[in-house]
Coordinates of C-alpha atoms and ligand atoms in Angstrom, one line a residue:
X1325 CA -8.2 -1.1 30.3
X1326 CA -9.0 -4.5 31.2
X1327 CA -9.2 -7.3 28.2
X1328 CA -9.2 -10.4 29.9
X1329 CA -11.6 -12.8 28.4
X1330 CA -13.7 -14.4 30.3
X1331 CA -12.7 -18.5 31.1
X1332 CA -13.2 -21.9 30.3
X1333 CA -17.0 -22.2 31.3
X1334 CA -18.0 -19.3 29.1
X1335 CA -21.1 -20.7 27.2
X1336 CA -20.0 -19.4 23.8
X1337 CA -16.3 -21.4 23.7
X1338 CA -18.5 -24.3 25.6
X1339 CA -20.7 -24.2 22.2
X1340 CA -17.6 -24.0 20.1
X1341 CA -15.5 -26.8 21.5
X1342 CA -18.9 -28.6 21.1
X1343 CA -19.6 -27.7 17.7
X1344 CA -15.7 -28.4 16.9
X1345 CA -16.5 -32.2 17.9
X1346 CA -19.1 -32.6 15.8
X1347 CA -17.6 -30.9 12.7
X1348 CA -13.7 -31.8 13.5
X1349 CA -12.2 -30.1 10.1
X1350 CA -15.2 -27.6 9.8
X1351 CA -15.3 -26.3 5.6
X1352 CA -16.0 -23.0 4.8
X1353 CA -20.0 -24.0 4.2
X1354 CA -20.0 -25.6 7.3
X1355 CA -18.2 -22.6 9.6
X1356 CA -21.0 -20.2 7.2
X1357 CA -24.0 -22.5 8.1
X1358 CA -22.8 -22.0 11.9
X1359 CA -22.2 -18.8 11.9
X1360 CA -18.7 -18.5 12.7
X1361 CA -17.8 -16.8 10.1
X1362 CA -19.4 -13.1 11.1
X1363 CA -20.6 -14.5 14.7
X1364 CA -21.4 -10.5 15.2
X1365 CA -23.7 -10.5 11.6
X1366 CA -27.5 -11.3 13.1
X1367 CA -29.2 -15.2 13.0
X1368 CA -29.4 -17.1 10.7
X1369 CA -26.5 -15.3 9.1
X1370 CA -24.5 -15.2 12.4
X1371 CA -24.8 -15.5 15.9
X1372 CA -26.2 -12.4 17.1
X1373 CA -22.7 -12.5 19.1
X1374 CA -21.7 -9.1 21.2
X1375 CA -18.5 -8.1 21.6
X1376 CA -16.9 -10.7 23.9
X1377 CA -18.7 -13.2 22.8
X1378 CA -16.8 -12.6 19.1
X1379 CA -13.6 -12.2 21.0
X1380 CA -14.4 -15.4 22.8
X1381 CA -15.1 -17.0 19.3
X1382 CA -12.0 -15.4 17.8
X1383 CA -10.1 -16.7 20.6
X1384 CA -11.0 -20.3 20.6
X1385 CA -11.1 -20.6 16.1
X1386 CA -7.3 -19.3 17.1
X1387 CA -6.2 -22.3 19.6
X1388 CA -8.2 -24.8 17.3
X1389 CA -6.3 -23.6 14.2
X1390 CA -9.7 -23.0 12.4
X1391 CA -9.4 -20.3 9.4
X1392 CA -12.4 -18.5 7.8
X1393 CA -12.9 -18.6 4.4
X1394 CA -11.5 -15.2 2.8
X1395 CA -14.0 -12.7 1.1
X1396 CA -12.9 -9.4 2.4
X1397 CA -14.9 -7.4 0.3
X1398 CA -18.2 -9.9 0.4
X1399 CA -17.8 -10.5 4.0
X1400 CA -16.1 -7.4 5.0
X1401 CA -18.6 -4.7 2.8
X1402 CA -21.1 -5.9 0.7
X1403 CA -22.6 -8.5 3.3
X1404 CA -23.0 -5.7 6.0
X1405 CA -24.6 -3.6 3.5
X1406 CA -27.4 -6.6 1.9
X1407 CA -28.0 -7.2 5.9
X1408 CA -29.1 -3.6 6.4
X1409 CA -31.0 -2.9 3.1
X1410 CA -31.7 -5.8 1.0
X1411 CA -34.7 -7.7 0.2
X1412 CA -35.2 -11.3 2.4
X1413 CA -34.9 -12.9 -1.5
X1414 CA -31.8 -11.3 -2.0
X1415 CA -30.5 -12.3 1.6
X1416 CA -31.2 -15.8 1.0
X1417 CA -30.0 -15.9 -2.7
X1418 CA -26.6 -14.3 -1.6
X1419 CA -25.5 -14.0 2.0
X1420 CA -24.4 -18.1 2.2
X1421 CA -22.6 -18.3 -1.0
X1422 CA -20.7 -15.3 0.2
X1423 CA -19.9 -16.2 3.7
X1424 CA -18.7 -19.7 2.8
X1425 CA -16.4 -17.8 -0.4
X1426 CA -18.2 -19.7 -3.0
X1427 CA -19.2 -16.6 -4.3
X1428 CA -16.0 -13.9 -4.2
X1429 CA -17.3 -10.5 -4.3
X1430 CA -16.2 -7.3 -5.8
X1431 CA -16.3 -3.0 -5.6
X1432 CA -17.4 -1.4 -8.7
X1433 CA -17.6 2.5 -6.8
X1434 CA -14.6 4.1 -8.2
X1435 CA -14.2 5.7 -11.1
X1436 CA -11.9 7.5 -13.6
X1437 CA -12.8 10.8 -12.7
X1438 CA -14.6 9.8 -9.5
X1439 CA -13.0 8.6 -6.6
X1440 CA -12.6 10.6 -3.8
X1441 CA -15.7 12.7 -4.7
X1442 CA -17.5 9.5 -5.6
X1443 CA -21.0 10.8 -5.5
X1444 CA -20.2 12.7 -8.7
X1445 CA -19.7 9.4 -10.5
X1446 CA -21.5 9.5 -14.2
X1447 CA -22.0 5.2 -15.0
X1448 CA -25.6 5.3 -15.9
X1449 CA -28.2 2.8 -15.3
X1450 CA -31.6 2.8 -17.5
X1451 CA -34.9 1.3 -16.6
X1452 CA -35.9 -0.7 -19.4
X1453 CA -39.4 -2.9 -18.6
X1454 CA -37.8 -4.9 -15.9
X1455 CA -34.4 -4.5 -16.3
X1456 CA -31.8 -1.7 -15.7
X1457 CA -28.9 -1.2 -18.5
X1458 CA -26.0 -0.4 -17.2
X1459 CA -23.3 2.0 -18.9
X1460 CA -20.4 3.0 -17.8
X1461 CA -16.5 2.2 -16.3
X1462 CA -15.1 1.8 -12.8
X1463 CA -11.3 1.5 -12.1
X1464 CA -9.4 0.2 -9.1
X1465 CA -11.4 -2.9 -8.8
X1466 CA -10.0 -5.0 -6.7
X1467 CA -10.7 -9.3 -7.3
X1468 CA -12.8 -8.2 -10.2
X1469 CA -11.2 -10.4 -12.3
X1470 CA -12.1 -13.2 -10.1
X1471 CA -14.9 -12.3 -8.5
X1472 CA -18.4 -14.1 -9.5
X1473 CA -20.8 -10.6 -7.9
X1474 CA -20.1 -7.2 -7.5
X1475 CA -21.5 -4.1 -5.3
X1476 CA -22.3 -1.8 -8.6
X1477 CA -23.5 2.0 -7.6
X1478 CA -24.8 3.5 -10.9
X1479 CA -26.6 7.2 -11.7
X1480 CA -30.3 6.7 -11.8
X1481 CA -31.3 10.2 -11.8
X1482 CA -29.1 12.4 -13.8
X1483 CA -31.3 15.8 -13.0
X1484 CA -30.9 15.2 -9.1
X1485 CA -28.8 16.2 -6.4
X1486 CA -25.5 14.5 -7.2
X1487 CA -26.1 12.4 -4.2
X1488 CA -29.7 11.8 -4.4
X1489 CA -29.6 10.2 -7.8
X1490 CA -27.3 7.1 -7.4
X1491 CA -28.7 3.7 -6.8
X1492 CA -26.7 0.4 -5.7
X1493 CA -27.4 -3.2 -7.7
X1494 CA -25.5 -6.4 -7.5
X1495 CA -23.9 -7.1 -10.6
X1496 CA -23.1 -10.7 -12.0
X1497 CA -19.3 -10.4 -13.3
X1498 CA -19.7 -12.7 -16.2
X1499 CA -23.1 -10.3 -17.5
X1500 CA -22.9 -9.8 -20.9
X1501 CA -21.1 -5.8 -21.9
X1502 CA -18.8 -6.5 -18.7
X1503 CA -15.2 -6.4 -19.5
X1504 CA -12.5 -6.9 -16.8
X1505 CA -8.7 -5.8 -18.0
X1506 CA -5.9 -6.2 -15.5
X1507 CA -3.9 -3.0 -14.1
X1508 CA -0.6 -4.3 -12.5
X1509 CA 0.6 -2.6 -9.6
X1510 CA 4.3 -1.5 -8.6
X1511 CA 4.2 -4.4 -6.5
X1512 CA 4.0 -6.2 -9.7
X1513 CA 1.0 -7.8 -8.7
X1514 CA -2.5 -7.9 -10.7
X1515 CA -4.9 -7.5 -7.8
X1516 CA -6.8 -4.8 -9.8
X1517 CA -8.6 -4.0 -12.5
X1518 CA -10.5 -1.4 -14.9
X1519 CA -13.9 -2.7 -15.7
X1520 CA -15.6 -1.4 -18.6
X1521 CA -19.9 -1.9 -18.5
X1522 CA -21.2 -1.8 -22.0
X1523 CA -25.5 -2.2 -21.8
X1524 CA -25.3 -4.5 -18.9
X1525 CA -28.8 -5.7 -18.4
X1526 CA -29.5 -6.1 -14.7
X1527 CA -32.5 -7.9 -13.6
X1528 CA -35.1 -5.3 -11.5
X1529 CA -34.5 -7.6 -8.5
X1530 CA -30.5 -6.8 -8.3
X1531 CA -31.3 -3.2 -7.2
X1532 CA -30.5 -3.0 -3.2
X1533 CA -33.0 -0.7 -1.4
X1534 CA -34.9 2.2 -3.1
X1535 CA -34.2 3.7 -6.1
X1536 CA -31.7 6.5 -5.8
X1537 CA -31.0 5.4 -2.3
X1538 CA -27.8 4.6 -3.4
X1539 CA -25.4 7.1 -1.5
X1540 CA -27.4 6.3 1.9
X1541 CA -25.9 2.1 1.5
X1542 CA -22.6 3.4 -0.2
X1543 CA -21.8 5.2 3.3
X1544 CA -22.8 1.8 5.0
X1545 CA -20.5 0.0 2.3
X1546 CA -17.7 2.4 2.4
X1547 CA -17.8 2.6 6.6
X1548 CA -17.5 -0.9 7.2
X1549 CA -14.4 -0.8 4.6
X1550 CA -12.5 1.5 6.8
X1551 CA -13.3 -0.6 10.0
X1552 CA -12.1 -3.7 8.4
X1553 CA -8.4 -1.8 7.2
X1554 CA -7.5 -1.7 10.7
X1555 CA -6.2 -4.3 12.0
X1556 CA -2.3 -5.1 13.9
X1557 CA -0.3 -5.3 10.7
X1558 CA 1.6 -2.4 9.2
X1559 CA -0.1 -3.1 5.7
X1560 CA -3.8 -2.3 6.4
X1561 CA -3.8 -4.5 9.3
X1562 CA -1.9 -7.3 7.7
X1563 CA 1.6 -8.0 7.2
X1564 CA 4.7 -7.6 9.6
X1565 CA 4.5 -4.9 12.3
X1566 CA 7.0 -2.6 13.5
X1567 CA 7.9 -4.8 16.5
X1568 CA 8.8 -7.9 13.6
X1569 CA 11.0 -5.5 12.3
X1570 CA 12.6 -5.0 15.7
X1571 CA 12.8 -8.4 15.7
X1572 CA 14.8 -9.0 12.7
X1573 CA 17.1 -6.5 13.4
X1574 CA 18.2 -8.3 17.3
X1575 CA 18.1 -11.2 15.3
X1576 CA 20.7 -10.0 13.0
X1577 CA 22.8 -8.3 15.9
X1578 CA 21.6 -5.2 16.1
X1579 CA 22.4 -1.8 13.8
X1580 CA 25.6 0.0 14.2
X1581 CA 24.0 3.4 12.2
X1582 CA 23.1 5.8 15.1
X1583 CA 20.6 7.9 13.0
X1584 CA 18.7 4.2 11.6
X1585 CA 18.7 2.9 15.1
X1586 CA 16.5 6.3 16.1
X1587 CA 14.5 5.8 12.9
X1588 CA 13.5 2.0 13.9
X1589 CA 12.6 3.2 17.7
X1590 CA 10.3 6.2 16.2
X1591 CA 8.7 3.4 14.3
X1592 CA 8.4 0.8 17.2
X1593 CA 7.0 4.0 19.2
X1594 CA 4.3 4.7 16.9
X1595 CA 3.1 1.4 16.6
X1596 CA 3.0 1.1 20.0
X1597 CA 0.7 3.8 20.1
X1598 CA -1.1 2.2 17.6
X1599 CA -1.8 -0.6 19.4
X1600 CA -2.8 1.5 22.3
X1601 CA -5.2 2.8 20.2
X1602 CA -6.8 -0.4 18.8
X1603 CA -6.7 -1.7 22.9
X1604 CA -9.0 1.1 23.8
X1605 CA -11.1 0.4 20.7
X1606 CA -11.4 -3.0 21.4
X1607 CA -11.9 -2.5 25.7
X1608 CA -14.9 0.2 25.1
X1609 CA -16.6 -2.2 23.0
X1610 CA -16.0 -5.0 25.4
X1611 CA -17.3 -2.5 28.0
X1612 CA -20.3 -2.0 25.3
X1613 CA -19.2 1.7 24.4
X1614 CA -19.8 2.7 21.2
X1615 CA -16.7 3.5 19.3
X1616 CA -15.3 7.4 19.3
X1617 CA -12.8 8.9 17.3
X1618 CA -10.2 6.3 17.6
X1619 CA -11.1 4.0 14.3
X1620 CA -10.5 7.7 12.1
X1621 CA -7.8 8.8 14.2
X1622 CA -6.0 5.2 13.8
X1623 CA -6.5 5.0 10.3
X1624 CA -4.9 8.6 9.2
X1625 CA -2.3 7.5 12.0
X1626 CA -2.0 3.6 10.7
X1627 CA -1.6 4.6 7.0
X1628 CA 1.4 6.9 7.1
X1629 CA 3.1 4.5 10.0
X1630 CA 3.0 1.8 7.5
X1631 CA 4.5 3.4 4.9
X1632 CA 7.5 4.6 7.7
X1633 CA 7.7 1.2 8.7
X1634 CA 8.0 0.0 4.9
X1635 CA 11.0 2.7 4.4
X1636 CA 13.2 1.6 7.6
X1637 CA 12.8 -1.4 6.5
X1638 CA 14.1 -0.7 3.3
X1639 CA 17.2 1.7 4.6
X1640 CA 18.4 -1.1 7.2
X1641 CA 18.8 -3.4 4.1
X1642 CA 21.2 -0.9 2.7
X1643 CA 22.0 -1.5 -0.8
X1644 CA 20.4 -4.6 -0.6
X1645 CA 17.3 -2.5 -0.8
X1646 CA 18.0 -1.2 -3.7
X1647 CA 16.7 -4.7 -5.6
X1648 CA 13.1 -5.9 -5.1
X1649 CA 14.3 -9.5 -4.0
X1650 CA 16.2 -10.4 -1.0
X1651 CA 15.6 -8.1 1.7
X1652 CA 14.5 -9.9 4.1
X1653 CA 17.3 -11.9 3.8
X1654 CA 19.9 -9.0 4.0
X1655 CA 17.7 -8.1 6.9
X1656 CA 18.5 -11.7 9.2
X1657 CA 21.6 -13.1 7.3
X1658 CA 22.4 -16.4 9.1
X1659 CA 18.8 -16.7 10.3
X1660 CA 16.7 -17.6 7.1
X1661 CA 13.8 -19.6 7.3
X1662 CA 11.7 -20.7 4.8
X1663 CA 9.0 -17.8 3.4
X1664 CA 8.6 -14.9 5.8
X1665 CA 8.2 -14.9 9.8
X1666 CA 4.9 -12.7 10.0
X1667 CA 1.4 -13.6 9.9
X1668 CA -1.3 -12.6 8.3
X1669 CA -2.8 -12.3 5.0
X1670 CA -1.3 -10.7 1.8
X1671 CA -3.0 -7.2 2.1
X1672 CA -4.5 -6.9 -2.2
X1673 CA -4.0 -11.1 -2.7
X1674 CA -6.1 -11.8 0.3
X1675 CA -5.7 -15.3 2.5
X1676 CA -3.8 -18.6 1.2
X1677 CA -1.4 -16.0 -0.6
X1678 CA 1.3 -16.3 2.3
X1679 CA 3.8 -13.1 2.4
X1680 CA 6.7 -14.3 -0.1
X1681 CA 10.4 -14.4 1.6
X1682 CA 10.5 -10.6 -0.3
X1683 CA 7.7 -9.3 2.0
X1684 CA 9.4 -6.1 3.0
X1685 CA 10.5 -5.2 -0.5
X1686 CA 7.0 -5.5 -1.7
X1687 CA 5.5 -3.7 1.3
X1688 CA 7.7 -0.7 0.3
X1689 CA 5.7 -0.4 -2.7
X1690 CA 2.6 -1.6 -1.1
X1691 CA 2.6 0.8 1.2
X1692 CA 2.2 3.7 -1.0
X1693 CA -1.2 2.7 -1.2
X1694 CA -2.0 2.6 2.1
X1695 CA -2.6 6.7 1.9
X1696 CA -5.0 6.4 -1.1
X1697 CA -7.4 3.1 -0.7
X1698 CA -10.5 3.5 1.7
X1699 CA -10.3 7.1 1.8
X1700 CA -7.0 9.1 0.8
X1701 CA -5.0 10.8 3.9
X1702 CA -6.1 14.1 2.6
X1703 CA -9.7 13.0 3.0
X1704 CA -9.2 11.2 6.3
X1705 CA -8.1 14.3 7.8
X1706 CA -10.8 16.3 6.5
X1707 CA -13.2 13.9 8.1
X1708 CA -11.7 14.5 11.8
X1709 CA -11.7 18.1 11.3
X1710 CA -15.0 18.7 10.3
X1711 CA -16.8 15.3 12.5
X1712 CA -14.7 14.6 14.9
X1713 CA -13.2 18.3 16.2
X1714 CA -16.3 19.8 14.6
X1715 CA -14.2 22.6 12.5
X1716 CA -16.4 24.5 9.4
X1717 CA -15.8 22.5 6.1
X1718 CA -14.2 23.8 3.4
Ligands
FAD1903 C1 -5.0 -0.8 -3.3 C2 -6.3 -0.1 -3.7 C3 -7.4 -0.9 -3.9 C4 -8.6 -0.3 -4.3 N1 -9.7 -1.1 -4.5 C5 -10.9 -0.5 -4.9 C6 -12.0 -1.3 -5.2 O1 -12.0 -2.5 -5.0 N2 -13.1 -0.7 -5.6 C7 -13.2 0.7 -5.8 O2 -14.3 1.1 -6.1 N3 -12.1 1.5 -5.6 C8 -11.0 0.9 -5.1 N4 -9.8 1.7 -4.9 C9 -9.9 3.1 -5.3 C10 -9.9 4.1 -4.1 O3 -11.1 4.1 -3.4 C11 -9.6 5.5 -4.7 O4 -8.3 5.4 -5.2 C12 -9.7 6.6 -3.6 O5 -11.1 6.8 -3.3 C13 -9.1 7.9 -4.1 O6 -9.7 8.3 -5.4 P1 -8.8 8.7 -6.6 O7 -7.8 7.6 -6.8 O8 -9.7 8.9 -7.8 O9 -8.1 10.0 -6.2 P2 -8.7 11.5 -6.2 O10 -10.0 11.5 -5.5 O11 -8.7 12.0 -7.6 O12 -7.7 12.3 -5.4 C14 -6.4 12.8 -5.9 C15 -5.7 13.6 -4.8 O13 -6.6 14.7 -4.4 C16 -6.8 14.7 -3.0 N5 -8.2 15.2 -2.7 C17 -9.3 14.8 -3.4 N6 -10.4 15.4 -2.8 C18 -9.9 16.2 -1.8 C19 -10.5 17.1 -0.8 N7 -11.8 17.2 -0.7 N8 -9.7 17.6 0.1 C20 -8.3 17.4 0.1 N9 -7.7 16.6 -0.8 C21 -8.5 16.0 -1.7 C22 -6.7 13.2 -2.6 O14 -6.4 13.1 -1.2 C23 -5.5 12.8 -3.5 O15 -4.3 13.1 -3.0 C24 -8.6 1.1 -4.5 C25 -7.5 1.9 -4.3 C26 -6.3 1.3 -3.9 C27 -5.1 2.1 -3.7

């Protein structure tokens, strides 16, 4: 496995450091305009940028300090998906606003009796002349209530094949018959929402690719979701890792408990592995390999190691662990510092909403939703089974 990066003289962190001079504290417009915020999305959106030439980029925004504007679910899903199906108006109209996060974007797939089995979702949408009306509710919706645009699939042919009869629109969040009401999660936390769509009139022009084409761009949607939940962190990628937890206990002198101190190393092995896992990912597609099994492996492998992580964590505080505040204090007494030591943004907040001093607490009861979001374990494991090890479906 080899990652080094190529050197000084590459052309791409030649272009940056020279782009950096002209635009010394780059804004989000200006990184968007550039096309350093998804170098790998095609011109004028991006770069065109392969592999190493992103981890080139990512490599020198890092030593300059430079953040990109957070969007995860308008850069991260719906972005991808308007690149691969939508019309050049709706490309123009949307893809800037969204890349430079003046324009925060939401999910509206799930819903109550739909989730996992999404194609059997029942939210209807009408022609009417040249608009579609929109009836139904989705749940789970993360940002909704501050997100301007949402990725909307809707039933457009009740009398088809379940999945041939769903069509995808972009729905404005402040159309009137859409209602956003919070849901707070154990984390305490309102990063989601139920939203309720009563005759939501959508212009003809916010439907994405054909009509009833829906399912086809909801499996683009939904795999570019799973790719983006994988990253170091324990917490979908973000947040502390098992090695920060190894950390903070040397840091606090170590654990006397024999049975916690085997606990901690199973953790610290498996995110090791982990991490072996995401190296190979990440040397194949420098090597311009396509990606195998690794990214579904690592996820049904990433999700339960979190939540592992999250309960160590919570044991080694002791009773401490027993309140939602001060853990990571009971965790490094005599070695506070000010808000936590990990990097990395909140996993449902998103960036600017830095990890809180009670970071492992509320990972504990983060994590529990690591197993459900972007495709349940159960789910997860059905997917290698049947694509990946090629086993009869159920
Ligand atoms: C933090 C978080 C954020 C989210 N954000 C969004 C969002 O922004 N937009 C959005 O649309 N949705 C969002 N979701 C919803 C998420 O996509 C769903 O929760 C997920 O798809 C599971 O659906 P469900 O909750 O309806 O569970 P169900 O599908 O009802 O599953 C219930 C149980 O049955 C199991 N099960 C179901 N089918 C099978 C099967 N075929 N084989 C074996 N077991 C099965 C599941 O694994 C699970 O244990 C979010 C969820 C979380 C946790």
């Amino acid at each position: 496995m080899d990652l080094a990066l190529p050197g000084e003289e590459h052309p791409a962190r030649r272009a940056f450091h020279q782009w950096l001079v002209e635009n010394p504290k780059p804004t989000a417009r200006q990184l968007a305009v550039a096309g350093y915020v998804a170098p790998h999305w095609p011109r004028p959106w991006g770069l065109g940028a392969d592999p190493v030439e992103q981890l080139v980029i990512d490599d020198e925004m890092r030593r300059a300090g430079v953040r990109r504007p957070s969007n995860q679910i308008g850069i991260g899903w719906a972005g991808p998906t308007l690149i691969h199906a939508g019309s050049e108006e709706q490309k123009q109209r949307y893809l800037l606003p969204l890349l430079a996060a003046e324009e925060i974007w939401c999910q509206l797939f799930s819903e109550p009796g739909a989730g996992s089995d999404l194609a059997g979702l029942s939210t209807r949408a009408e022609r009417d002349g040249d608009e579609w009306v929109v009836t139904g509710q989705k749940v789970w919706t993360s940002f909704a209530h501050v997100a301007s645009l949402g990725i909307l699939l809707a039933r457009t042919d009740p009398d088809a094949p379940k999945h041939r009869g769903i069509s995808y629109f972009i729905c404005p969040m402040d159309a009137p018959g859409v209602t956003v009401r919070p849901i707070v999660d154990m984390t305490g936390d309102h990063a989601f929402n139920e939203v309720f769509l009563d005759g939501v009139r959508l212009p003809a022009t916010n439907l994405v690719g054909p009509v009833n084409g829906g399912w086809a761009l909801a499996k683009v949607t939904l795999g570019n979701e799973r790719v983006s939940l994988s990253g170091e962190g324990a917490l979908w990628g973000q947040g502390p890792t098992a090695a920060d937890l190894v950390d903070l206990v040397r840091q606090a002198g170590g654990i006397a408990d024999r049975l916690l101190r085997q606990r901690l190393m199973k953790v610290w092995v498996e995110g090791e592995i982990l991490r072996l896992i995401r190296l190979r990912t990440v040397s194949a597609a420098v090597a311009g390999r396509a990606p195998g099994p690794e990214a579904s492996v690592r996820k049904a492998l990433a999700d339960d190691h979190g939540q592992n992580v999250m309960e160590v964590a919570k044991d080694l505080a002791g009773l401490h662990g027993l309140v939602d505040t001060g853990l990571f204090e009971a965790l490094t007494a005599g070695h506070r510092g000010e808000g936590s030591p990990v990097g990395g943004d909140h996993p449902s907040l998103g960036a600017g909403h830095v990890w809180p001093p009670t970071i492992w607490s509320q990972g504990y009861f983060f994590a529990r939703a690591l197993t459900i979001g972007g495709g349940t374990a159960e789910v997860q494991r059905n997917i290698i089974g049947e694509r990946v090890l090629g086993l009869p479906s159920s």
